[in-house]
Amino acid sequence: MSRRQNPERRANPLLSGRCGREPAEAMRRINASIDFDKRLWEEDIAGSKAHCAMLVAQKILSPEDGAAILDGLERIAAEIRSGSFPFREELEDIHMNVEARLSELIGPAAGRLHTARSRNDQVATDFRLWVRAAIDRLDLAMKALQQALIERAEAEAETLMPGFTHLQTAQPVTLGHHFLAYVEMVGRDRSRLADCRRRLNESPLGAAALAGTSFPIDREATACALGFDRPAANSIDAVSDRDFAIEFLAAAAIAGMHLSRLAEEIVIWASEPFGFIALSAAFTTGSSIMPQKRNPDAAELVRAQTGRLNGSLVALLTVMKGLPLAYAKDMQEDKLPVFAAADSLLLALEAASGMVRDLRPDRERLRQAAERGYAGATDVADWLVRVLDLPFRRAHRVTAEIVRRAEELGLSLAELPLPELQAIEPAITSEVAELLDVTRSVASRTSFGGTAPVRVREAAAEARRRFLE
């Protein structure tokens, strides 16, 4: 069979009006997007139904043709759901595949559906609908992660652990307080996605190719039918804007960064030198050669998703950076990074939620770590300011000398004899010893947002109200 006779290589019959020859093989392959944009099928059919109903209401399309089109679209949806729909690469994209199948099912009336619209406003509408639904799915997954974190924060409100800066022991905190930090991060992620959703919720449908249409369409009606807040105000911007996709990817990349930080801590905490937590076999894997190993692979793979998410954002920014108005075929490359980012982030969120619920803290080891590293030094400095009325900078220097002396003697601050303390600052009394108990130290941090157990419980209750109700 010759290439001209091969039905798999013929040009798109719906777009062959001006083309006098078949496309080159490379052109056919680079031009086709059906392999990935078939994920837009539900949005494409929903948009076509709304457009059809509007055309009938505006008397642009007869009720008989409208009924036939709607029935055909329902049959196509059923075929796609069942897996029997014949996706064809030579038809290029989801729009042409649906339209061609509609023509096979109902005949010439199918050709009237594309009245007063273009693939340009059609794909922009489909894509906004898909991103909007993806945001809703991700918001539910983020909320589930917050719930898991809040529950762990409540359970570990009194569990002592070292707080770190520069990954060096800084001050004692509680594990519950630490978990609540991630609740706030995820809350900001949800807020960014909600903002993105609000901005994208304008309908491009009816903008046609770029200039609008001479048909008496009702863009308010189609916007309302598809759940948009309003029609996009400018027809050129409506078909050429991909800010919503870039903003979605930026929000996804930030969320991925937060998940990576959590995953990194799980990796560190689960390591033998730390031993702060343990993960079950549900979220770890064994070694092919070392039978004693339990590797935190789920956390490592969550951490690795940042590469996909950051790459997706840079990819789409690069695609869009030099495009003149309005639509250009470069924009066909907008969907792959968005699909990949949405999939990666959803999976990472589900894995993170599972690990937070699965991990088991070693409370005694965490407490012992909180007692090491001179974590009570700040409490001593604060006491010098509060009781002896020393300027904080002098109190800081005095405390640093105390720490150096403890290091020289190989003692903790709690073990340092009072005469040694008084040799550095004569006014120090035995009251300082009480500060060096980590439980009392943590309990004293009662400022708003602080790590005292009473504050952690209050913050967890407030987080439930803010994020889960």
Coordinates of N, CA, C and O in Angstrom, one line a residue, residues 51-137:
H51 N -22.1 25.0 24.2 CA -22.1 25.8 22.9 C -23.3 25.5 22.1 O -24.0 26.3 21.6
C52 N -23.6 24.2 22.0 CA -24.8 23.7 21.2 C -26.1 24.3 21.8 O -26.9 24.8 21.1
A53 N -26.2 24.2 23.1 CA -27.4 24.7 23.8 C -27.6 26.2 23.5 O -28.7 26.7 23.3
M54 N -26.5 26.9 23.6 CA -26.5 28.4 23.3 C -26.9 28.7 21.9 O -27.8 29.6 21.6
L55 N -26.4 27.9 20.9 CA -26.7 28.1 19.5 C -28.2 27.9 19.3 O -28.8 28.7 18.5
V56 N -28.7 26.9 19.9 CA -30.2 26.7 19.8 C -31.0 27.8 20.4 O -31.9 28.3 19.8
A57 N -30.6 28.2 21.6 CA -31.3 29.3 22.3 C -31.3 30.6 21.5 O -32.2 31.4 21.5
Q58 N -30.2 30.8 20.8 CA -30.0 32.0 20.0 C -30.6 31.9 18.6 O -30.4 32.8 17.7
K59 N -31.2 30.7 18.3 CA -31.8 30.4 17.0 C -30.7 30.4 15.9 O -31.0 30.7 14.7
I60 N -29.5 30.1 16.2 CA -28.4 30.0 15.2 C -28.4 28.5 14.7 O -28.0 28.2 13.6
L61 N -28.9 27.6 15.5 CA -29.0 26.2 15.3 C -30.4 25.7 15.5 O -31.0 26.1 16.5
S62 N -30.9 24.9 14.6 CA -32.3 24.4 14.8 C -32.4 23.4 16.0 O -31.4 22.8 16.4
P63 N -33.6 23.4 16.7 CA -33.7 22.5 17.8 C -33.5 21.0 17.4 O -32.9 20.2 18.2
E64 N -33.8 20.7 16.1 CA -33.6 19.3 15.7 C -32.2 19.0 15.6 O -31.7 17.9 16.1
D65 N -31.4 19.8 15.0 CA -30.0 19.6 14.9 C -29.3 19.7 16.3 O -28.4 18.9 16.6
G66 N -29.8 20.6 17.1 CA -29.2 20.6 18.5 C -29.5 19.3 19.2 O -28.6 18.8 19.9
A67 N -30.7 18.8 19.1 CA -31.0 17.5 19.8 C -30.1 16.4 19.3 O -29.6 15.6 20.1
A68 N -29.9 16.3 18.0 CA -29.1 15.3 17.4 C -27.6 15.4 17.9 O -27.0 14.4 18.2
I69 N -27.1 16.7 17.9 CA -25.7 16.9 18.4 C -25.6 16.5 19.8 O -24.6 15.8 20.2
L70 N -26.5 16.9 20.7 CA -26.4 16.5 22.1 C -26.5 15.0 22.3 O -25.7 14.4 23.1
D71 N -27.3 14.3 21.5 CA -27.4 12.9 21.6 C -26.1 12.2 21.2 O -25.6 11.3 21.8
G72 N -25.6 12.8 20.1 CA -24.3 12.2 19.6 C -23.2 12.4 20.6 O -22.3 11.5 20.8
L73 N -23.1 13.6 21.2 CA -22.1 13.8 22.2 C -22.2 12.9 23.4 O -21.2 12.4 23.9
E74 N -23.4 12.6 23.8 CA -23.6 11.6 24.9 C -23.1 10.2 24.5 O -22.5 9.5 25.3
R75 N -23.4 9.9 23.2 CA -22.9 8.5 22.8 C -21.4 8.5 22.7 O -20.8 7.5 23.1
I76 N -20.8 9.6 22.3 CA -19.3 9.7 22.3 C -18.7 9.5 23.7 O -17.7 8.8 23.9
A77 N -19.3 10.2 24.6 CA -18.9 10.2 26.0 C -18.9 8.7 26.5 O -18.0 8.2 27.2
A78 N -20.0 8.0 26.2 CA -20.2 6.6 26.6 C -19.1 5.8 26.0 O -18.5 4.9 26.6
E79 N -18.8 6.0 24.7 CA -17.7 5.3 24.1 C -16.4 5.5 24.7 O -15.6 4.5 24.9
I80 N -16.1 6.7 25.0 CA -14.8 7.0 25.6 C -14.7 6.3 27.0 O -13.7 5.8 27.4
R81 N -15.8 6.4 27.8 CA -15.8 5.8 29.1 C -15.6 4.3 29.0 O -14.9 3.7 29.9
S82 N -16.1 3.7 28.0 CA -16.0 2.2 27.9 C -14.7 1.8 27.2 O -14.4 0.6 27.2
G83 N -14.0 2.7 26.7 CA -12.7 2.4 26.0 C -12.9 2.0 24.6 O -11.9 1.5 24.0
S84 N -14.0 2.2 24.0 CA -14.3 1.7 22.6 C -14.1 2.9 21.6 O -14.3 2.7 20.4
F85 N -13.8 4.1 22.1 CA -13.8 5.2 21.2 C -12.5 5.1 20.3 O -11.4 4.9 20.8
P86 N -12.7 5.3 19.0 CA -11.5 5.1 18.0 C -10.7 6.4 17.9 O -10.9 7.2 16.9
F87 N -9.8 6.7 18.9 CA -8.9 7.9 18.7 C -8.0 7.7 17.5 O -7.4 6.6 17.3
R88 N -7.9 8.7 16.7 CA -7.1 8.7 15.4 C -6.1 9.8 15.4 O -6.5 11.0 15.5
E89 N -4.9 9.4 15.2 CA -3.8 10.4 15.2 C -3.9 11.4 14.1 O -3.6 12.6 14.3
E90 N -4.4 11.0 12.9 CA -4.4 11.9 11.8 C -5.5 13.0 12.0 O -5.4 14.0 11.3
L91 N -6.3 12.9 13.0 CA -7.3 13.9 13.3 C -6.7 14.9 14.3 O -7.4 15.8 14.8
E92 N -5.5 14.7 14.7 CA -4.6 15.7 15.4 C -4.9 15.8 16.9 O -4.1 15.6 17.8
D93 N -6.2 16.2 17.3 CA -6.4 16.5 18.7 C -7.8 16.0 19.1 O -8.5 15.4 18.3
I94 N -8.1 16.2 20.4 CA -9.4 15.7 20.9 C -10.6 16.4 20.2 O -11.6 15.8 20.0
H95 N -10.4 17.7 19.9 CA -11.5 18.4 19.3 C -12.0 17.8 17.9 O -13.1 17.5 17.7
M96 N -11.0 17.5 17.1 CA -11.2 17.0 15.8 C -11.7 15.5 15.9 O -12.5 15.0 15.1
N97 N -11.1 14.8 16.8 CA -11.6 13.4 17.0 C -13.0 13.3 17.4 O -13.8 12.5 16.9
V98 N -13.5 14.2 18.3 CA -14.9 14.2 18.7 C -15.7 14.7 17.6 O -16.8 14.1 17.3
E99 N -15.3 15.7 16.9 CA -16.2 16.2 15.8 C -16.3 15.2 14.6 O -17.4 15.0 14.1
A100 N -15.2 14.5 14.3 CA -15.2 13.5 13.3 C -16.1 12.3 13.7 O -16.9 11.8 12.9
R101 N -16.1 11.9 14.9 CA -16.9 10.8 15.4 C -18.4 11.3 15.4 O -19.3 10.5 15.1
L102 N -18.6 12.5 15.8 CA -20.0 13.0 15.8 C -20.6 13.0 14.4 O -21.7 12.7 14.2
S103 N -19.8 13.4 13.4 CA -20.2 13.3 12.0 C -20.6 11.9 11.6 O -21.5 11.7 10.9
E104 N -19.8 10.9 12.0 CA -20.1 9.5 11.7 C -21.4 9.1 12.3 O -22.1 8.3 11.7
L105 N -21.7 9.6 13.5 CA -22.9 9.2 14.2 C -24.1 9.9 13.8 O -25.2 9.2 13.7
I106 N -24.1 11.2 13.5 CA -25.3 11.9 13.2 C -25.4 12.5 11.8 O -26.4 13.1 11.4
G107 N -24.3 12.5 11.1 CA -24.3 13.0 9.7 C -24.0 14.5 9.6 O -23.3 15.0 10.5
P108 N -24.5 15.2 8.6 CA -24.1 16.6 8.3 C -24.4 17.5 9.4 O -23.7 18.6 9.5
A109 N -25.4 17.2 10.3 CA -25.7 18.2 11.4 C -24.5 18.4 12.3 O -24.4 19.5 12.9
A110 N -23.6 17.5 12.3 CA -22.4 17.6 13.2 C -21.6 18.8 12.8 O -20.9 19.5 13.6
G111 N -21.6 19.1 11.5 CA -20.8 20.2 11.0 C -21.3 21.6 11.4 O -20.5 22.6 11.3
R112 N -22.5 21.7 12.0 CA -23.0 22.9 12.4 C -22.6 23.3 13.8 O -22.7 24.4 14.3
L113 N -22.0 22.3 14.6 CA -21.6 22.5 16.0 C -20.5 23.6 16.0 O -20.4 24.3 17.0
H114 N -19.7 23.6 15.0 CA -18.5 24.5 15.1 C -18.8 25.9 14.7 O -17.9 26.8 14.7
T115 N -20.1 26.2 14.4 CA -20.5 27.6 14.1 C -20.2 28.5 15.3 O -20.4 28.2 16.4
A116 N -19.5 29.6 15.0 CA -19.2 30.7 16.0 C -18.2 30.3 17.0 O -18.2 30.9 18.1
R117 N -17.4 29.3 16.7 CA -16.3 29.0 17.6 C -15.1 28.6 16.7 O -15.2 28.2 15.6
S118 N -13.9 28.5 17.4 CA -12.7 28.1 16.7 C -12.0 27.0 17.7 O -12.4 27.0 18.9
R119 N -11.1 26.3 17.2 CA -10.3 25.4 18.1 C -9.5 26.3 19.1 O -9.2 25.8 20.2
N120 N -9.3 27.5 18.7 CA -8.5 28.4 19.6 C -9.3 28.7 20.9 O -8.7 28.5 22.0
D121 N -10.5 29.1 20.8 CA -11.3 29.3 22.0 C -11.8 28.0 22.7 O -11.9 27.9 23.9
Q122 N -11.9 27.0 21.8 CA -12.3 25.7 22.3 C -11.3 25.1 23.2 O -11.6 24.6 24.4
V123 N -10.0 25.1 22.8 CA -9.0 24.5 23.6 C -8.7 25.3 24.9 O -8.4 24.8 26.0
A124 N -8.8 26.6 24.7 CA -8.6 27.5 25.9 C -9.6 27.2 27.0 O -9.4 27.2 28.2
T125 N -10.9 27.0 26.5 CA -12.0 26.7 27.4 C -11.8 25.3 28.1 O -11.9 25.2 29.3
D126 N -11.5 24.3 27.3 CA -11.2 23.0 27.8 C -10.1 23.0 28.8 O -10.2 22.4 29.9
F127 N -9.0 23.7 28.5 CA -7.9 23.7 29.4 C -8.2 24.4 30.7 O -7.7 23.9 31.8
R128 N -8.9 25.5 30.7 CA -9.3 26.1 31.9 C -10.2 25.2 32.8 O -10.0 25.1 34.0
L129 N -11.1 24.5 32.1 CA -11.9 23.6 32.9 C -11.1 22.5 33.5 O -11.4 22.1 34.7
W130 N -10.1 22.0 32.8 CA -9.3 20.9 33.3 C -8.5 21.4 34.5 O -8.4 20.7 35.5
V131 N -7.8 22.5 34.3 CA -7.0 23.1 35.4 C -7.9 23.4 36.7 O -7.5 23.1 37.8
R132 N -9.0 23.9 36.4 CA -10.0 24.2 37.6 C -10.3 22.9 38.3 O -10.3 22.9 39.6
A133 N -10.6 21.8 37.6 CA -10.9 20.5 38.2 C -9.7 20.0 38.9 O -9.8 19.4 40.0
A134 N -8.5 20.2 38.3 CA -7.2 19.7 39.0 C -7.0 20.4 40.3 O -6.6 19.8 41.3
I135 N -7.2 21.7 40.3 CA -7.1 22.5 41.5 C -8.0 22.0 42.6 O -7.6 21.8 43.8
D136 N -9.2 21.6 42.2 CA -10.2 21.1 43.2 C -9.7 19.8 43.8 O -9.8 19.5 45.0
R137 N -9.1 18.9 42.9 CA -8.6 17.6 43.4 C -7.4 17.8 44.3 O -7.3 17.2 45.4

